[in-house]
Coordinates of C-alpha atoms and ligand atoms in Angstrom, one line a residue:
M1 CA 16.1 11.1 -23.1
Q2 CA 15.7 12.9 -19.7
A3 CA 18.5 12.5 -17.1
F4 CA 17.4 10.5 -14.1
H5 CA 18.5 9.3 -10.7
Y6 CA 17.7 5.7 -9.5
Q7 CA 18.7 4.2 -6.2
A8 CA 18.0 0.5 -5.6
L9 CA 16.6 -0.4 -2.2
P10 CA 18.8 -2.7 -0.2
I11 CA 16.2 -5.3 0.7
D12 CA 16.7 -9.1 0.5
V13 CA 13.5 -10.2 -1.3
H14 CA 12.4 -13.9 -1.6
F15 CA 9.3 -14.7 -3.7
G16 CA 7.6 -18.0 -4.3
V17 CA 4.7 -20.3 -3.4
G18 CA 5.5 -22.2 -0.2
H19 CA 8.4 -19.9 0.6
L20 CA 7.3 -19.6 4.2
Q21 CA 8.5 -23.2 4.7
K22 CA 12.0 -22.0 3.8
I23 CA 12.0 -19.3 6.4
Q24 CA 14.7 -20.9 8.6
E25 CA 17.0 -21.3 5.7
I26 CA 16.4 -17.7 4.5
L27 CA 17.0 -16.2 8.0
R28 CA 19.9 -18.4 9.0
P29 CA 22.6 -16.0 7.7
Y30 CA 21.1 -13.2 9.9
A31 CA 21.5 -15.3 13.1
Y32 CA 18.5 -13.7 14.9
Q33 CA 17.6 -15.5 18.1
R34 CA 14.8 -13.5 19.7
I35 CA 12.4 -12.6 16.9
L36 CA 9.0 -11.0 17.9
I37 CA 6.2 -12.0 15.5
I38 CA 3.9 -9.0 15.0
T39 CA 0.3 -9.5 13.7
T40 CA -3.1 -7.9 13.9
A41 CA -5.6 -9.7 16.3
G42 CA -7.2 -11.3 13.2
Q43 CA -3.9 -12.9 12.1
Q44 CA -2.8 -14.1 15.6
A45 CA -3.4 -17.8 14.7
A46 CA -1.2 -17.5 11.6
G47 CA 1.4 -15.9 13.9
E48 CA 1.2 -18.8 16.4
R49 CA 1.7 -21.3 13.6
L50 CA 4.8 -19.4 12.5
L51 CA 6.1 -19.3 16.1
A52 CA 5.8 -23.1 16.3
Q53 CA 7.7 -23.3 13.0
I54 CA 10.6 -21.1 14.1
Q55 CA 10.5 -21.6 17.9
D56 CA 14.3 -21.9 18.0
M57 CA 14.7 -18.2 16.8
A58 CA 11.5 -16.5 18.0
V59 CA 10.2 -15.4 21.4
A60 CA 6.5 -14.6 21.1
V61 CA 3.6 -13.5 18.9
Y62 CA 2.5 -9.9 19.4
P63 CA -1.1 -9.6 18.1
H64 CA -1.6 -5.9 18.8
A65 CA -1.2 -4.2 15.5
V66 CA -4.1 -2.0 14.4
M67 CA -4.6 0.3 11.4
H68 CA -2.6 3.6 11.3
V69 CA -0.3 2.8 14.2
P70 CA -1.8 4.7 17.2
K71 CA 1.1 6.3 19.3
E72 CA 0.0 4.5 22.5
V73 CA 0.1 1.1 20.7
A74 CA 3.6 1.9 19.4
D75 CA 4.8 3.1 22.8
Q76 CA 3.6 0.0 24.5
A77 CA 5.2 -2.2 21.9
I78 CA 8.5 -0.4 22.3
Q79 CA 8.4 -1.1 26.1
D80 CA 7.5 -4.8 25.4
V81 CA 10.3 -5.4 22.9
Q82 CA 12.8 -4.0 25.4
R83 CA 11.3 -6.2 28.3
L84 CA 11.4 -9.3 26.1
G85 CA 15.0 -8.7 24.8
V86 CA 13.9 -8.9 21.2
D87 CA 16.6 -8.7 18.5
C88 CA 14.3 -8.5 15.4
C89 CA 10.6 -7.7 14.6
L90 CA 8.9 -10.0 12.1
A91 CA 5.7 -8.4 10.7
L92 CA 3.3 -11.1 9.4
G93 CA 0.3 -9.3 7.8
G94 CA -0.6 -6.1 5.9
G95 CA 0.4 -2.5 6.3
S96 CA -0.9 -2.5 9.9
A97 CA 1.5 -5.2 11.2
I98 CA 4.4 -3.8 9.1
G99 CA 3.5 -0.2 10.3
L100 CA 3.9 -1.3 14.0
A101 CA 7.2 -3.0 13.3
K102 CA 8.4 0.3 11.6
A103 CA 7.3 2.4 14.6
I104 CA 9.4 0.1 16.8
A105 CA 12.4 0.2 14.5
L106 CA 12.2 4.0 14.4
E107 CA 12.9 4.2 18.1
T108 CA 15.0 1.0 18.7
H109 CA 16.7 0.5 15.4
L110 CA 15.8 -3.2 15.6
P111 CA 15.8 -4.9 12.1
I112 CA 12.5 -5.8 10.4
I113 CA 11.5 -8.9 8.5
A114 CA 8.3 -8.5 6.6
I115 CA 6.0 -11.3 5.4
P116 CA 3.2 -9.4 3.6
T117 CA -0.3 -10.9 3.4
T118 CA -2.0 -8.0 1.6
Y119 CA -1.0 -5.9 -1.4
A120 CA -0.4 -2.6 0.4
G121 CA 3.3 -2.4 -0.3
S122 CA 4.6 -0.9 2.9
E123 CA 7.3 -3.6 3.1
M124 CA 9.2 -2.0 0.3
T125 CA 9.4 1.5 1.6
A126 CA 11.2 3.5 4.3
V127 CA 8.0 5.4 5.0
Y128 CA 6.5 5.2 8.5
G129 CA 3.3 6.7 10.0
I130 CA 2.2 7.2 13.6
T131 CA -1.2 8.5 14.7
E132 CA -1.6 10.8 17.7
N133 CA -4.7 12.9 18.5
Q134 CA -6.3 11.8 15.3
L135 CA -3.4 13.1 13.2
K136 CA -1.2 10.8 11.3
T137 CA 2.4 11.9 10.9
T138 CA 4.5 10.3 8.3
G139 CA 8.2 10.4 7.7
K140 CA 11.1 8.5 6.0
A141 CA 13.9 6.8 7.9
A142 CA 16.4 4.3 6.7
Q143 CA 16.1 2.2 9.8
V144 CA 12.4 1.3 9.1
L145 CA 13.2 -0.3 5.7
P146 CA 12.8 -4.1 6.2
K147 CA 16.0 -6.1 5.9
V148 CA 14.3 -9.2 4.5
V149 CA 10.9 -9.6 2.8
I150 CA 9.4 -13.0 2.1
Y151 CA 6.5 -13.1 -0.4
D152 CA 4.5 -16.3 -0.3
P153 CA 1.3 -16.2 -2.4
E154 CA -0.1 -19.1 -0.3
L155 CA -0.5 -16.7 2.6
T156 CA -2.9 -14.5 0.5
L157 CA -5.3 -17.4 -0.4
N158 CA -7.6 -16.6 2.5
L159 CA -7.4 -12.8 2.2
P160 CA -11.1 -12.0 1.7
T161 CA -12.0 -11.0 -1.8
E162 CA -13.3 -7.5 -0.7
I163 CA -9.9 -6.8 1.0
S164 CA -8.0 -8.4 -1.9
A165 CA -9.7 -6.2 -4.5
C166 CA -9.3 -2.9 -2.6
S167 CA -5.7 -3.8 -1.5
G168 CA -4.8 -4.7 -5.1
M169 CA -6.2 -1.3 -6.3
N170 CA -4.2 0.4 -3.5
A171 CA -1.1 -1.3 -5.0
M172 CA -2.1 -0.2 -8.5
A173 CA -2.4 3.4 -7.3
H174 CA 1.3 3.3 -6.2
A175 CA 2.3 2.2 -9.6
V176 CA 0.1 4.7 -11.5
E177 CA 1.5 7.6 -9.5
A178 CA 5.1 6.4 -10.1
L179 CA 4.5 6.9 -13.9
Y180 CA 4.1 10.7 -13.5
A181 CA 6.1 11.2 -10.3
Q182 CA 8.3 14.3 -10.2
D183 CA 11.4 12.1 -9.9
K184 CA 10.2 9.3 -12.2
N185 CA 12.8 7.2 -14.0
P186 CA 12.8 4.6 -16.7
I187 CA 13.4 1.6 -14.4
V188 CA 10.7 2.5 -12.0
S189 CA 8.3 3.2 -14.9
L190 CA 9.0 -0.3 -16.3
M191 CA 8.2 -1.8 -12.9
A192 CA 5.0 0.4 -12.6
L193 CA 3.7 -0.7 -16.0
E194 CA 4.4 -4.4 -15.2
A195 CA 2.6 -3.9 -11.8
I196 CA -0.4 -2.3 -13.5
T197 CA -0.7 -5.1 -16.1
Q198 CA -0.3 -7.9 -13.6
L199 CA -2.8 -6.4 -11.1
A200 CA -5.4 -5.5 -13.8
Q201 CA -5.4 -9.1 -15.0
A202 CA -5.1 -10.9 -11.7
L203 CA -7.6 -9.0 -9.5
P204 CA -10.8 -9.9 -11.5
E205 CA -9.6 -13.5 -11.5
I206 CA -9.2 -13.5 -7.7
V207 CA -12.7 -12.0 -7.2
Q208 CA -14.1 -14.8 -9.4
A209 CA -12.0 -17.5 -7.7
P210 CA -10.2 -16.5 -4.5
H211 CA -8.1 -19.7 -4.4
N212 CA -6.8 -19.3 -7.9
M213 CA -3.1 -19.7 -7.0
Q214 CA -1.8 -18.4 -10.3
A215 CA -3.8 -15.2 -10.0
R216 CA -2.7 -14.8 -6.4
E217 CA 1.0 -15.2 -7.5
H218 CA 0.5 -12.6 -10.2
A219 CA -1.3 -10.1 -7.9
L220 CA 1.4 -10.5 -5.2
Y221 CA 4.1 -10.1 -7.8
G222 CA 2.4 -6.9 -9.1
A223 CA 2.1 -5.7 -5.5
W224 CA 5.8 -6.2 -4.9
L225 CA 6.6 -4.1 -8.0
A226 CA 4.1 -1.5 -6.9
G227 CA 5.7 -1.4 -3.5
V228 CA 9.1 -0.8 -5.1
C229 CA 7.6 2.1 -7.0
L230 CA 6.2 3.6 -3.8
G231 CA 9.5 3.2 -2.1
S232 CA 11.5 4.6 -5.0
V233 CA 9.8 7.8 -6.3
G234 CA 7.6 10.5 -4.9
M235 CA 3.8 10.6 -4.7
A236 CA 1.3 13.0 -6.3
I237 CA -2.3 14.1 -6.1
H238 CA -3.8 10.7 -5.6
H239 CA -1.8 10.0 -2.4
K240 CA -2.4 13.5 -1.2
I241 CA -6.2 13.1 -1.6
C242 CA -6.1 9.7 0.2
H243 CA -3.9 10.9 3.0
S244 CA -6.2 13.9 3.5
L245 CA -9.3 11.7 3.6
G246 CA -7.7 9.1 5.8
G247 CA -6.1 11.6 8.2
R248 CA -9.1 14.0 8.6
Y249 CA -12.0 11.4 8.4
Q250 CA -10.3 8.1 9.3
L251 CA -11.6 6.4 6.1
P252 CA -10.4 2.9 5.6
H253 CA -7.1 2.9 3.8
A254 CA -7.3 0.4 0.9
Q255 CA -11.0 1.2 0.0
T256 CA -10.3 4.9 -0.1
H257 CA -7.3 4.3 -2.5
A258 CA -9.5 2.1 -4.7
I259 CA -12.3 4.6 -5.1
V260 CA -10.1 7.7 -5.5
L261 CA -7.8 6.3 -8.1
A262 CA -10.3 6.7 -11.0
Y263 CA -10.8 10.4 -10.1
S264 CA -7.1 11.2 -9.6
V265 CA -6.3 9.7 -13.0
Y266 CA -9.2 11.6 -14.6
Y267 CA -7.9 14.8 -13.0
N268 CA -4.4 14.2 -14.5
R269 CA -5.7 13.1 -17.9
H270 CA -4.2 16.1 -19.8
A271 CA -1.0 16.2 -17.8
D272 CA 2.2 14.2 -18.5
I273 CA 0.8 12.9 -21.7
A274 CA 3.6 10.4 -22.1
A275 CA 2.8 8.8 -18.8
M276 CA -0.9 8.7 -19.5
N277 CA -0.3 7.1 -22.8
Q278 CA 1.8 4.4 -21.1
L279 CA -1.0 3.9 -18.6
A280 CA -3.6 3.6 -21.4
A281 CA -1.5 1.0 -23.1
A282 CA -1.0 -1.0 -19.9
L283 CA -4.8 -1.0 -19.2
N284 CA -5.7 -1.6 -22.9
V285 CA -7.6 1.6 -23.1
S286 CA -7.5 3.2 -26.6
D287 CA -8.4 6.8 -25.5
R288 CA -6.6 8.6 -22.7
E289 CA -9.8 10.5 -21.9
Q290 CA -11.4 7.3 -20.9
L291 CA -8.7 6.2 -18.4
G292 CA -10.6 7.4 -15.3
L293 CA -13.7 5.6 -16.5
A294 CA -11.7 2.4 -17.2
I295 CA -10.5 2.3 -13.6
Y296 CA -14.0 3.1 -12.4
Q297 CA -15.3 0.2 -14.4
L298 CA -12.6 -2.1 -13.2
N299 CA -13.6 -1.2 -9.6
Q300 CA -17.2 -2.1 -10.6
R301 CA -16.0 -5.5 -11.8
L302 CA -14.2 -6.0 -8.6
N303 CA -17.3 -5.3 -6.5
I304 CA -15.5 -2.4 -4.7
P305 CA -17.7 0.2 -3.0
M306 CA -18.0 3.0 -5.5
A307 CA -18.8 6.0 -3.4
L308 CA -16.9 7.7 -0.6
K309 CA -20.2 8.3 1.2
D310 CA -20.4 4.6 1.6
L311 CA -17.2 4.6 3.6
G312 CA -18.7 7.1 6.0
L313 CA -17.5 10.4 4.6
P314 CA -19.7 13.4 5.5
E315 CA -21.3 15.4 2.6
T316 CA -19.4 18.5 3.7
A317 CA -16.0 16.8 3.2
P318 CA -15.3 17.4 -0.5
A319 CA -15.1 21.2 0.0
Q320 CA -13.0 20.8 3.2
V321 CA -10.6 18.2 1.7
A322 CA -10.2 20.3 -1.5
R323 CA -9.1 23.1 0.8
I324 CA -6.7 20.9 2.8
I325 CA -5.1 19.7 -0.4
C326 CA -4.7 23.1 -2.0
D327 CA -3.2 24.5 1.2
S328 CA -0.5 21.8 1.4
P329 CA -0.2 20.2 -2.0
Y330 CA 2.2 17.4 -3.0
Y331 CA 3.9 17.7 -6.4
N332 CA 1.4 16.9 -9.3
P333 CA 1.9 17.2 -13.0
H334 CA -1.4 19.1 -13.3
E335 CA -1.8 22.2 -11.2
Y336 CA -4.1 22.2 -8.1
D337 CA -7.4 24.0 -8.8
Y338 CA -9.8 24.3 -5.8
A339 CA -13.0 24.4 -7.8
E340 CA -12.0 21.5 -10.1
L341 CA -10.9 19.4 -7.1
E342 CA -14.1 20.1 -5.1
A343 CA -16.2 19.1 -8.1
L344 CA -14.2 15.9 -8.6
L345 CA -14.3 15.0 -4.9
T346 CA -18.1 15.6 -5.0
K347 CA -18.4 13.1 -7.8
A348 CA -16.3 10.6 -5.8
Y349 CA -18.5 11.3 -2.8
W350 CA -21.6 10.2 -4.7
G351 CA -19.7 7.5 -6.7
Q352 CA -20.5 9.1 -10.1
A353 CA -18.4 8.1 -13.1
P354 CA -15.4 10.4 -13.7
L355 CA -16.6 11.9 -17.0
Ligands
NAD401 P1 -4.2 -4.1 7.2 O1 -2.8 -4.5 7.4 O2 -4.9 -3.4 8.3 O3 -5.1 -5.5 6.9 C1 -6.5 -5.4 6.6 C2 -7.2 -6.5 7.3 O4 -6.9 -7.7 6.6 C3 -6.8 -6.7 8.8 O5 -8.0 -6.9 9.5 C4 -5.9 -7.9 8.7 O6 -6.0 -8.6 9.9 C5 -6.5 -8.7 7.6 N1 -5.6 -9.6 6.9 C6 -4.4 -9.3 6.5 N2 -3.9 -10.3 5.8 C7 -4.8 -11.3 5.8 C8 -4.9 -12.6 5.2 N3 -3.9 -13.1 4.5 N4 -6.0 -13.4 5.4 C9 -7.0 -12.8 6.1 N5 -7.0 -11.6 6.7 C10 -5.9 -10.8 6.5 O7 -4.5 -3.3 5.8 P2 -3.4 -2.8 4.7 O8 -4.3 -2.2 3.7 O9 -2.5 -3.9 4.3 O10 -2.6 -1.7 5.4 C11 -3.1 -0.5 5.7 C12 -2.1 0.3 6.6 O11 -0.8 0.3 6.0 C13 -2.5 1.8 6.7 O12 -2.2 2.2 8.1 C14 -1.6 2.5 5.7 O13 -1.4 3.8 6.0 C15 -0.3 1.6 5.8 N6 0.5 1.6 4.6 C16 1.8 2.1 4.8 C17 2.6 2.2 3.7 C18 4.0 2.7 3.9 O14 4.8 2.7 2.9 N7 4.4 3.1 5.0 C19 2.2 1.7 2.4 C20 0.9 1.2 2.3 C21 0.1 1.1 3.4

């Protein structure tokens, strides 16, 4: 057995249907008195309901979170938390709300409570991102790791099926890459395999019946495990491709992850054979060669857009992105090959099956 290093994340995690109703009990030991509830504009009403529920410990709803944390939004929020005398930021929403809370914590060291309502997984990582002049800079800092995370599957019941499907595949991508990460370890691999199994089963059920509570529970459970994977081990080619596409072309985060995963897995099909065999077993695929195709077909069942061109990517992008990736690669178990990558990204651009 290979030697490994594993460090557990110090996050207080509470998971269960209806858990939002227990929030006062969960937060009592922390004695926060001036919590700011951060949401996107779309989730403001949910934020107001939460404010009414915890009015003795919260000051206001801050509905200004947007995707990719623009620096001017973060700067304004930092001024506002200081003006309001906030003692804790509570992010209610997906990666955008949590991302804004992290940008605030980075400067102010205020603690974060996260109540995730998508499957993106940011709540389990110490990774932050801030966008300035169309460039997203990411980094890791201990102070942005949430102190408390409350997962309540009820909050995901109204997440539209299109977002649920893409966000769920975004979570699956975190787990898939954890299997062949440079610093992979047996505990995180166990979590990754369980995450993949749970998501692969629950997501089609959610697309069929968005209010299926059991499927919502399993998807959120899988998303939590996938978030732990992302927060615990390094990323590889899949995240590099998505970060390059998102940074250079502002493609939507979850949809990009969902489309690209089939191609990243295809690219790596002959690398880290042990990990690929584990992935094949988790997805019930008999031939490792077919793994990319299996994920592509899962996306089809989930009614996910199948081509990067449908997300607004220009036709010249595959060549440019292949160059960006080869010039500043992340670790990957299979070497980076410009021609192979360009050909693969061209397939992803047109939405052709990864064969
Ligand atoms: P998001 O937070 O932007 O949410 C997508 C949309 O869904 C938004 O319009 C939001 O208002 C809406 N929404 C969220 N929950 C809802 C619900 N329950 N019901 C109805 N609508 C709901 O998208 P996301 O994919 O969760 O997050 C993407 C962002 O998170 C990106 O900026 C990405 O870079 C970041 N991210 C960061 C990390 C990290 O570790 N730092 C990890 C994953 C994602």
